[in-house]
Tab-separated table of C-alpha atoms in Angstrom:
chain	number	residue	atom	x	y	z
W	272	MET	CA	-218.961	99.865	55.380
W	273	SER	CA	-221.711	102.043	56.905
W	274	ARG	CA	-224.894	102.268	54.775
W	275	ALA	CA	-224.066	105.743	55.231
W	276	ALA	CA	-221.142	105.359	53.582
W	277	ARG	CA	-222.170	103.949	50.204
W	278	GLY	CA	-222.284	105.385	46.961
W	279	ASP	CA	-225.870	107.083	46.609
W	280	ALA	CA	-225.203	109.729	49.802
W	281	ASN	CA	-222.036	111.771	50.565
W	282	ILE	CA	-221.618	111.513	54.228
W	283	GLU	CA	-218.687	108.814	55.210
W	284	LEU	CA	-217.595	108.077	58.664
W	285	MET	CA	-215.196	110.017	59.835
W	286	SER	CA	-211.891	107.663	61.075
W	287	VAL	CA	-211.523	108.879	64.462
W	288	PRO	CA	-214.754	110.203	66.614
W	289	GLY	CA	-214.348	111.798	69.862
W	290	PRO	CA	-212.863	109.577	72.783
W	291	ALA	CA	-214.800	107.225	74.781
W	292	THR	CA	-216.248	108.700	77.857
W	293	TYR	CA	-219.460	109.227	79.768
W	294	THR	CA	-222.200	112.282	80.194
W	295	TYR	CA	-225.086	113.314	82.976
W	296	LEU	CA	-228.667	114.005	82.355
W	297	ARG	CA	-230.740	116.427	82.984
W	298	CYS	CA	-234.677	115.594	83.042
W	299	TYR	CA	-236.309	118.569	82.698
W	300	TYR	CA	-240.298	119.052	84.102
W	301	ARG	CA	-242.494	122.036	84.075
W	302	THR	CA	-242.834	124.331	87.477
W	303	GLY	CA	-244.572	126.885	86.497
W	304	GLY	CA	-248.310	127.578	88.863
W	305	SER	CA	-250.840	128.109	86.137
W	306	ALA	CA	-250.770	127.256	82.989
W	307	THR	CA	-249.674	130.993	81.761
W	308	LYS	CA	-246.565	130.259	83.720
W	309	PRO	CA	-244.347	127.438	81.170
W	310	THR	CA	-241.495	127.724	84.011
W	311	THR	CA	-239.182	124.167	84.040
W	312	ASP	CA	-236.167	122.968	86.599
W	313	TYR	CA	-234.155	120.181	85.810
W	314	ALA	CA	-233.295	116.807	87.895
W	315	TRP	CA	-229.698	115.387	87.608
W	316	ALA	CA	-231.018	111.479	86.218
W	317	LEU	CA	-230.074	109.087	89.031
W	318	ASP	CA	-229.066	105.551	88.685
W	319	PRO	CA	-231.895	102.638	88.778
W	320	SER	CA	-229.943	100.534	90.507
W	321	SER	CA	-227.810	102.416	91.894
W	322	GLY	CA	-229.349	105.358	92.848
W	323	ASP	CA	-225.828	107.049	92.426
W	324	TYR	CA	-226.057	109.757	89.281
W	325	TYR	CA	-226.456	108.422	85.675
W	326	ARG	CA	-223.594	107.788	84.107
W	327	LEU	CA	-224.038	107.907	79.858
W	328	ASN	CA	-221.473	106.407	77.838
W	329	GLY	CA	-220.744	107.780	74.428
W	330	TYR	CA	-218.254	110.161	72.655
W	331	TRP	CA	-218.951	114.433	71.822
W	332	TRP	CA	-218.141	116.053	69.265
W	333	SER	CA	-218.947	119.430	67.670
W	334	SER	CA	-218.300	120.957	64.287
W	335	SER	CA	-217.264	124.648	65.975
W	336	ALA	CA	-215.337	126.126	68.776
W	337	LEU	CA	-218.764	126.249	70.156
W	338	ASP	CA	-219.339	125.122	73.675
W	339	TRP	CA	-223.269	125.095	73.053
W	340	LYS	CA	-222.846	122.757	69.300
W	341	ASN	CA	-221.387	120.132	71.063
W	342	MET	CA	-223.567	117.052	70.710
W	343	TYR	CA	-223.223	113.581	72.213
W	344	TYR	CA	-223.501	110.292	70.655
W	345	THR	CA	-224.384	106.916	72.561
W	346	ASP	CA	-225.564	103.638	71.563
W	347	VAL	CA	-228.182	104.070	74.589
W	348	ALA	CA	-231.943	104.210	72.983
W	349	GLN	CA	-233.920	107.537	73.303
W	350	SER	CA	-236.300	105.396	74.616
W	351	THR	CA	-233.736	104.317	77.348
W	352	LEU	CA	-232.771	107.984	78.333
W	353	GLN	CA	-237.334	109.343	79.446
W	354	THR	CA	-237.340	105.545	81.054
W	355	VAL	CA	-234.620	106.756	83.552
W	356	CYS	CA	-235.612	110.468	83.538
W	357	ARG	CA	-239.491	108.891	84.171
W	358	GLY	CA	-238.052	107.049	86.952
W	359	THR	CA	-235.784	109.917	88.488
W	360	LEU	CA	-238.524	112.261	88.783
W	361	GLN	CA	-241.088	110.265	90.427
W	362	LYS	CA	-238.163	109.279	93.206
W	363	LYS	CA	-237.986	113.340	94.176
W	364	GLY	CA	-242.137	113.331	94.577
W	365	ILE	CA	-242.553	114.735	90.892
W	366	GLN	CA	-245.509	112.966	88.465
W	367	GLN	CA	-244.474	114.370	85.361
W	368	ASN	CA	-243.200	112.997	82.476
W	369	PRO	CA	-239.289	114.726	81.682
W	370	ALA	CA	-240.329	117.576	79.745
W	371	MET	CA	-236.944	117.315	77.748
W	372	VAL	CA	-233.604	115.894	78.609
W	373	PHE	CA	-230.144	116.596	78.308
W	374	ALA	CA	-226.520	115.510	78.041
W	375	ALA	CA	-225.055	117.939	80.828
W	376	ASP	CA	-221.551	117.440	82.636
W	377	ASN	CA	-221.895	119.755	84.987
W	378	GLN	CA	-224.035	122.321	86.318
W	379	LEU	CA	-222.145	125.013	83.856
W	380	SER	CA	-223.277	123.022	81.098
W	381	PHE	CA	-225.640	124.328	78.562
W	382	ASN	CA	-228.261	121.041	77.613
W	383	TYR	CA	-226.438	118.986	75.064
W	384	THR	CA	-228.307	116.988	72.491
W	385	VAL	CA	-228.172	112.962	72.935
W	386	TRP	CA	-227.953	111.586	69.496
W	387	THR	CA	-228.738	107.854	69.947
W	388	ASN	CA	-226.260	105.866	66.826
W	389	ASP	CA	-228.136	103.105	64.686
W	390	LYS	CA	-227.919	99.598	64.370
W	391	ALA	CA	-225.567	97.553	61.747
W	392	GLY	CA	-228.490	96.061	59.858
W	393	GLN	CA	-231.598	97.551	61.411
W	394	GLY	CA	-233.487	97.760	57.723
W	395	ALA	CA	-235.159	100.598	55.999
W	396	ALA	CA	-237.768	101.416	58.281
W	397	ILE	CA	-237.837	105.644	59.310
W	398	ASN	CA	-236.766	105.212	62.988
W	399	LYS	CA	-236.067	109.037	63.660
W	400	ILE	CA	-236.996	112.925	62.689
W	401	VAL	CA	-234.300	115.847	61.540
W	402	ALA	CA	-235.729	118.697	61.337
W	403	PHE	CA	-234.840	122.062	60.031
W	404	GLY	CA	-236.598	125.828	59.700
W	405	ASP	CA	-237.369	128.584	62.055
W	406	SER	CA	-238.565	129.614	65.983
W	407	LEU	CA	-241.599	127.226	64.588
W	408	SER	CA	-239.560	123.800	64.598
W	409	ASP	CA	-236.652	125.401	67.031
W	410	ASN	CA	-236.640	123.795	70.293
W	411	GLN	CA	-233.567	124.539	72.241
W	412	ASN	CA	-230.766	126.032	69.363
W	413	VAL	CA	-231.045	129.657	69.451
W	414	TYR	CA	-231.731	129.244	73.476
W	415	ASN	CA	-228.055	127.725	73.877
W	416	ALA	CA	-226.376	129.975	71.173
W	417	SER	CA	-228.490	132.916	73.974
W	418	MET	CA	-226.637	131.595	76.882
W	419	TRP	CA	-230.204	130.991	78.131
W	420	THR	CA	-231.589	134.264	77.492
W	421	LEU	CA	-233.815	134.232	74.306
W	422	PRO	CA	-236.605	133.824	74.378
W	423	ASN	CA	-236.704	134.108	78.385
W	424	ARG	CA	-237.655	131.236	79.983
W	425	ASN	CA	-240.081	132.457	82.773
W	426	SER	CA	-242.426	133.119	79.914
W	427	TRP	CA	-241.317	131.171	77.118
W	428	PHE	CA	-241.389	127.191	77.064
W	429	LEU	CA	-237.399	126.158	78.078
W	430	GLY	CA	-235.812	127.402	74.437
W	431	HIS	CA	-239.181	127.022	72.818
W	432	PHE	CA	-241.136	129.944	70.797
W	433	SER	CA	-244.338	129.000	72.775
W	434	ASN	CA	-245.400	128.411	75.963
W	435	GLY	CA	-244.998	124.003	75.437
W	436	GLN	CA	-243.855	121.968	72.860
W	437	VAL	CA	-243.801	123.104	68.831
W	438	TRP	CA	-244.953	120.728	66.237
W	439	VAL	CA	-242.684	118.645	65.363
W	440	GLU	CA	-242.700	117.518	68.867
W	441	TYR	CA	-246.313	116.723	68.898
W	442	LEU	CA	-245.497	114.277	65.932
W	443	ALA	CA	-242.681	112.896	66.536
W	444	GLY	CA	-244.908	111.587	70.068
W	445	HIS	CA	-247.507	110.894	67.579
W	446	LEU	CA	-245.050	108.584	65.483
W	447	GLN	CA	-243.003	107.198	68.709
W	448	LEU	CA	-240.057	108.523	66.973
W	449	PRO	CA	-236.983	110.496	68.802
W	450	VAL	CA	-236.963	114.000	67.196
W	451	TYR	CA	-233.355	115.895	66.262
W	452	ASN	CA	-233.407	119.654	65.756
W	453	TRP	CA	-231.421	121.941	63.615
W	454	ALA	CA	-233.802	124.524	63.188
W	455	VAL	CA	-232.856	127.553	64.501
W	456	GLY	CA	-234.972	130.742	66.015
W	457	GLY	CA	-235.195	133.864	63.434
W	458	ALA	CA	-233.667	132.092	60.362
W	459	GLY	CA	-234.468	132.544	56.845
W	460	VAL	CA	-233.076	130.513	53.846
W	461	ASP	CA	-229.932	131.525	53.956
W	462	THR	CA	-227.377	133.377	57.133
W	463	GLN	CA	-228.517	136.579	58.941
W	464	LYS	CA	-227.234	139.034	60.651
W	465	LEU	CA	-223.432	136.994	60.064
W	466	VAL	CA	-224.430	133.880	63.285
W	467	ILE	CA	-228.350	132.788	62.383
W	468	PRO	CA	-227.500	129.986	59.469
W	469	GLY	CA	-230.499	129.501	57.077
W	470	VAL	CA	-231.510	126.008	56.255
W	471	GLN	CA	-228.748	125.842	54.013
W	472	GLN	CA	-226.543	125.881	56.521
W	473	GLN	CA	-228.036	123.744	59.000
W	474	VAL	CA	-228.437	121.188	56.080
W	475	GLN	CA	-224.437	121.402	55.903
W	476	SER	CA	-225.061	121.172	60.126
W	477	TRP	CA	-226.337	118.136	60.071
W	478	LYS	CA	-223.883	116.577	57.188
W	479	ASP	CA	-221.161	117.515	59.249
W	480	TYR	CA	-222.655	116.251	62.653
W	481	MET	CA	-223.528	112.924	60.986
W	482	LYS	CA	-219.922	112.291	59.942
W	483	GLN	CA	-219.712	111.145	63.042
W	484	ALA	CA	-222.735	109.066	63.901
W	485	ARG	CA	-222.388	105.305	64.254
W	486	ASP	CA	-224.569	103.169	61.060
W	487	TYR	CA	-226.657	106.052	60.154
W	488	ASP	CA	-228.520	105.591	57.239
W	489	PRO	CA	-229.982	109.397	55.938
W	490	ALA	CA	-232.834	106.914	54.325
W	491	SER	CA	-234.399	105.621	57.420
W	492	THR	CA	-234.729	109.345	58.496
W	493	LEU	CA	-237.712	111.524	58.211
W	494	PHE	CA	-236.513	115.126	57.311
W	495	THR	CA	-239.278	118.318	57.825
W	496	MET	CA	-238.948	121.337	56.520
W	497	LEU	CA	-241.007	124.371	57.611
W	498	ILE	CA	-239.118	127.810	56.194
W	499	GLY	CA	-239.761	131.493	54.541
W	500	GLY	CA	-241.537	133.321	57.582
W	501	ASN	CA	-239.050	135.541	58.555
W	502	ASP	CA	-237.812	136.112	54.879
W	503	PHE	CA	-240.976	137.940	54.008
W	504	VAL	CA	-242.019	139.531	58.036
W	505	ASN	CA	-238.416	140.466	58.481
W	506	TYR	CA	-235.801	140.083	56.629
W	507	ASN	CA	-237.238	141.459	53.771
W	508	ASN	CA	-236.287	138.837	51.096
W	509	SER	CA	-238.121	137.450	47.673
W	510	VAL	CA	-239.686	135.101	46.949
W	511	ASP	CA	-237.174	133.924	44.131
W	512	LYS	CA	-234.176	133.673	46.669
W	513	VAL	CA	-236.666	131.894	48.980
W	514	ILE	CA	-237.099	129.450	46.898
W	515	SER	CA	-233.675	129.299	45.012
W	516	GLY	CA	-232.466	128.763	48.860
W	517	GLN	CA	-234.428	126.464	49.701
W	518	SER	CA	-233.997	124.258	46.124
W	519	GLN	CA	-230.642	124.523	47.536
W	520	ALA	CA	-231.092	123.148	50.664
W	521	LEU	CA	-233.329	120.594	49.682
W	522	THR	CA	-230.905	118.981	46.194
W	523	SER	CA	-227.663	118.437	49.193
W	524	LEU	CA	-230.082	117.047	51.551
W	525	ILE	CA	-231.341	114.699	48.845
W	526	ASP	CA	-227.975	114.704	47.438
W	527	ALA	CA	-226.461	113.508	50.654
W	528	GLY	CA	-229.281	110.662	51.065
W	529	ALA	CA	-232.521	111.904	52.350
W	530	ARG	CA	-235.361	109.840	50.801
W	531	ASN	CA	-237.702	110.726	52.735
W	532	ILE	CA	-238.855	114.477	53.349
W	533	LEU	CA	-241.419	116.358	54.356
W	534	VAL	CA	-241.813	120.099	53.156
W	535	LEU	CA	-244.588	122.585	55.179
W	536	ASN	CA	-246.144	125.886	53.012
W	537	LEU	CA	-246.252	128.782	54.872
W	538	PRO	CA	-249.177	130.017	56.998
W	539	ASP	CA	-250.463	133.236	56.559
W	540	VAL	CA	-248.394	134.850	58.506
W	541	SER	CA	-249.533	138.199	57.183
W	542	ARG	CA	-252.477	137.873	60.191
W	543	ALA	CA	-250.387	137.332	63.069
W	544	PRO	CA	-251.382	139.284	65.471
W	545	VAL	CA	-247.308	141.263	64.812
W	546	PHE	CA	-249.174	143.384	62.283
W	547	GLN	CA	-251.554	144.709	64.285
W	548	PHE	CA	-247.861	147.245	65.297
W	549	LYS	CA	-246.160	147.119	61.669
W	550	SER	CA	-247.289	147.834	58.261
W	551	GLY	CA	-246.206	145.061	54.868
W	552	ALA	CA	-249.256	142.530	56.021
W	553	THR	CA	-250.889	143.133	51.597
W	554	GLN	CA	-246.877	142.531	50.381
W	555	VAL	CA	-246.303	139.697	52.998
W	556	ALA	CA	-249.737	138.230	52.415
W	557	ALA	CA	-248.812	137.688	48.607
W	558	GLN	CA	-245.020	136.753	49.108
W	559	VAL	CA	-246.498	133.814	50.896
W	560	ARG	CA	-249.485	132.671	48.104
W	561	ASP	CA	-246.470	133.247	45.615
W	562	TYR	CA	-244.412	131.385	47.363
W	563	ASN	CA	-246.468	128.582	47.619
W	564	GLN	CA	-246.966	128.136	44.727
W	565	ARG	CA	-244.000	127.891	43.657
W	566	LEU	CA	-242.960	125.838	46.564
W	567	ASN	CA	-245.384	122.793	45.153
W	568	THR	CA	-243.700	123.569	41.463
W	569	LEU	CA	-240.231	123.032	42.946
W	570	ALA	CA	-241.429	119.606	44.526
W	571	ALA	CA	-242.264	118.047	41.959
W	572	GLN	CA	-239.295	119.489	39.738
W	573	LEU	CA	-236.959	117.551	42.443
W	574	ARG	CA	-239.672	113.853	42.287
W	575	LEU	CA	-239.288	114.300	38.654
W	576	LYS	CA	-235.273	115.110	39.122
W	577	TYR	CA	-234.443	111.949	41.460
W	578	GLY	CA	-237.570	109.121	40.427
W	579	SER	CA	-239.644	107.120	42.519
W	580	GLY	CA	-236.995	106.884	45.245
W	581	LEU	CA	-237.568	110.111	46.565
W	582	ASN	CA	-240.447	110.306	48.391
W	583	LEU	CA	-241.125	114.301	48.911
W	584	ARG	CA	-244.315	115.520	49.684
W	585	VAL	CA	-245.385	118.871	51.258
W	586	PHE	CA	-248.181	119.136	53.768
W	587	ASP	CA	-250.456	122.732	53.122
W	588	SER	CA	-250.405	124.506	56.134
W	589	TYR	CA	-251.778	128.012	54.430
W	590	ALA	CA	-254.979	125.757	54.280
W	591	LEU	CA	-255.082	124.645	57.709
W	592	PHE	CA	-254.110	128.063	59.613
W	593	ASN	CA	-256.851	129.429	57.309
W	594	GLN	CA	-259.226	127.009	58.451
W	595	VAL	CA	-258.233	127.476	61.982
W	596	LEU	CA	-258.767	131.704	61.747
W	597	GLY	CA	-262.139	130.991	59.621
W	598	ASN	CA	-263.243	128.453	61.995
W	599	PRO	CA	-262.152	128.692	65.309
W	600	ALA	CA	-264.773	126.795	67.279
W	601	GLN	CA	-264.321	123.978	65.417
W	602	TYR	CA	-260.570	123.545	67.058
W	603	GLN	CA	-261.473	124.986	70.440
W	604	PHE	CA	-260.013	128.564	70.404
W	605	SER	CA	-261.881	131.939	70.556
W	606	ASN	CA	-259.103	134.903	70.061
W	607	THR	CA	-257.500	134.808	66.617
W	608	THR	CA	-256.512	137.788	67.187
W	609	GLN	CA	-254.419	138.386	70.327
W	610	SER	CA	-251.438	137.180	71.551
W	611	CYS	CA	-251.630	135.741	75.241
W	612	LEU	CA	-248.611	137.934	76.547
W	613	ASP	CA	-249.773	141.299	77.247
W	614	ILE	CA	-246.955	142.538	73.992
W	615	ASN	CA	-247.775	145.233	71.952
W	616	ALA	CA	-245.163	146.225	69.927
W	617	ASP	CA	-242.632	144.973	67.440
W	618	SER	CA	-239.748	144.190	69.068
W	619	GLY	CA	-237.309	141.886	69.457
W	620	ALA	CA	-236.092	142.790	72.467
W	621	ASN	CA	-239.620	141.166	73.575
W	622	TYR	CA	-237.854	137.825	73.964
W	623	LEU	CA	-235.804	138.590	75.985
W	624	SER	CA	-237.245	139.971	79.958
W	625	ALA	CA	-240.296	138.241	80.743
W	626	GLN	CA	-244.208	138.652	80.104
W	627	ASN	CA	-247.472	138.736	81.796
W	628	ALA	CA	-250.597	137.191	80.299
W	629	ARG	CA	-253.078	139.075	79.476
W	630	ALA	CA	-256.031	139.656	81.575
W	631	ASN	CA	-258.462	137.705	79.029
W	632	CYS	CA	-255.858	134.854	78.980
W	633	VAL	CA	-256.596	132.663	81.363
W	634	ASN	CA	-256.736	129.202	79.378
W	635	PRO	CA	-253.822	129.798	77.100
W	636	ASP	CA	-254.764	126.832	74.382
W	637	SER	CA	-258.046	129.724	73.867
W	638	PHE	CA	-255.967	131.010	71.755
W	639	VAL	CA	-254.263	131.132	68.387
W	640	PHE	CA	-251.090	133.151	69.108
W	641	TRP	CA	-248.496	133.204	72.439
W	642	ASP	CA	-246.945	136.128	71.336
W	643	THR	CA	-247.034	138.469	68.551
W	644	LEU	CA	-245.714	135.909	66.035
W	645	HIS	CA	-246.075	132.769	67.269
W	646	PRO	CA	-248.789	129.868	68.015
W	647	THR	CA	-249.188	128.556	71.036
W	648	THR	CA	-248.311	125.466	72.127
W	649	ARG	CA	-252.145	123.836	71.566
W	650	THR	CA	-252.043	125.502	67.710
W	651	HIS	CA	-249.062	123.508	66.954
W	652	LYS	CA	-250.631	120.497	68.496
W	653	VAL	CA	-253.293	120.704	65.741
W	654	LEU	CA	-250.895	121.418	63.706
W	655	ALA	CA	-249.157	118.166	64.189
W	656	ASP	CA	-252.401	115.810	64.720
W	657	GLU	CA	-253.080	117.277	61.253
W	658	VAL	CA	-249.858	116.806	59.758
W	659	TYR	CA	-249.588	113.538	61.714
W	660	GLY	CA	-252.886	112.038	59.538
W	661	PHE	CA	-251.524	113.635	55.964
W	662	LEU	CA	-248.483	111.313	56.375
W	663	ASN	CA	-250.422	108.260	57.445
W	664	GLY	CA	-252.713	108.997	54.707
W	665	ARG	CA	-252.075	110.362	51.111
W	666	ALA	CA	-249.173	110.994	51.475
W	667	GLY	CA	-247.789	107.771	50.995
W	668	PHE	CA	-244.803	107.258	53.536
W	669	ALA	CA	-244.877	103.435	53.439
W	670	ALA	CA	-241.638	103.508	55.940
W	671	LEU	CA	-243.037	104.994	58.805
W	672	PRO	CA	-243.923	103.088	61.951
W	673	ARG	CA	-247.485	102.537	62.736
W	674	ARG	CA	-249.719	102.708	65.457
């Protein structure tokens, strides 16, 4: 019996995974000629021995008839995939590390996540990150679902609502762990607009996919969850609804075997540039404060309910964000009020077309915001750096790898 099928988890292996097959790898790299152009392209991975196209052995599975929801499972380590792509780019004269690596059968395929199966008897150490949330964590899910149209890849970095990596990717780099992403741009705690899965649905999706992951043990995963901004900014949901939905998502996750969970509270999203073009900042600010207080209470209740076997911690994004906005020079920022992209309206259509940078945004790293709601990748890195310190300090995640 796999560890994932033991009595302390509700995940059980499906008896018949997808048939054994092979697929190919896309090795993405940055092509933008300036700091304000986060464009990318890809090369097909080459086998380092034969020079032919690299074949990745494994199997496909999807919880849906929708092609973009496929996932590819393999026994090949993520570090090996990175090495193969790095060598491929070097052979082509591209002196960069791969920006992202995806599975794909042909030129018409979507970008598919490659899940590396665990090894039997691997122990209790944390060996991967699984992320839930919204556009602050999403790194391709909305992009695939929108047929590669949103966000526009000429102005946003390859499926990210930023100009580069998001915080959980930087965190994965710090910890030298792979990250698997269930976060969806536009998500709230529950399904929105009939098609955007909230964190409750994201957790259920993870549970479905993990039925196909060989030897998977949820206790060896660090789970992250950052949610709620869209509920208050875009969906006019109450704090009661958000806390209730997040409670259900976390309870479902824990009951499925999760033992190491990092939840981030909300930064003061009312201070984002979008509120220069829309009303409601005062209400949103109050909701965020109320939500953050009640999130701490929820976390304490869950720790009490599940006991010492659960390591659930809340990182204070709110305090960090206020520190950054109040003392920007300390973090090498000079602009805290404008978006780097020259967007001056509150419209989802902004993400569908290419946007120019403002004349004063020569260096995006000096801006806190990339667009009117989302941070620059530099801001994401500041968050990840602080989260990494938190995890290695008072958070007490003993099972994390140490550098």
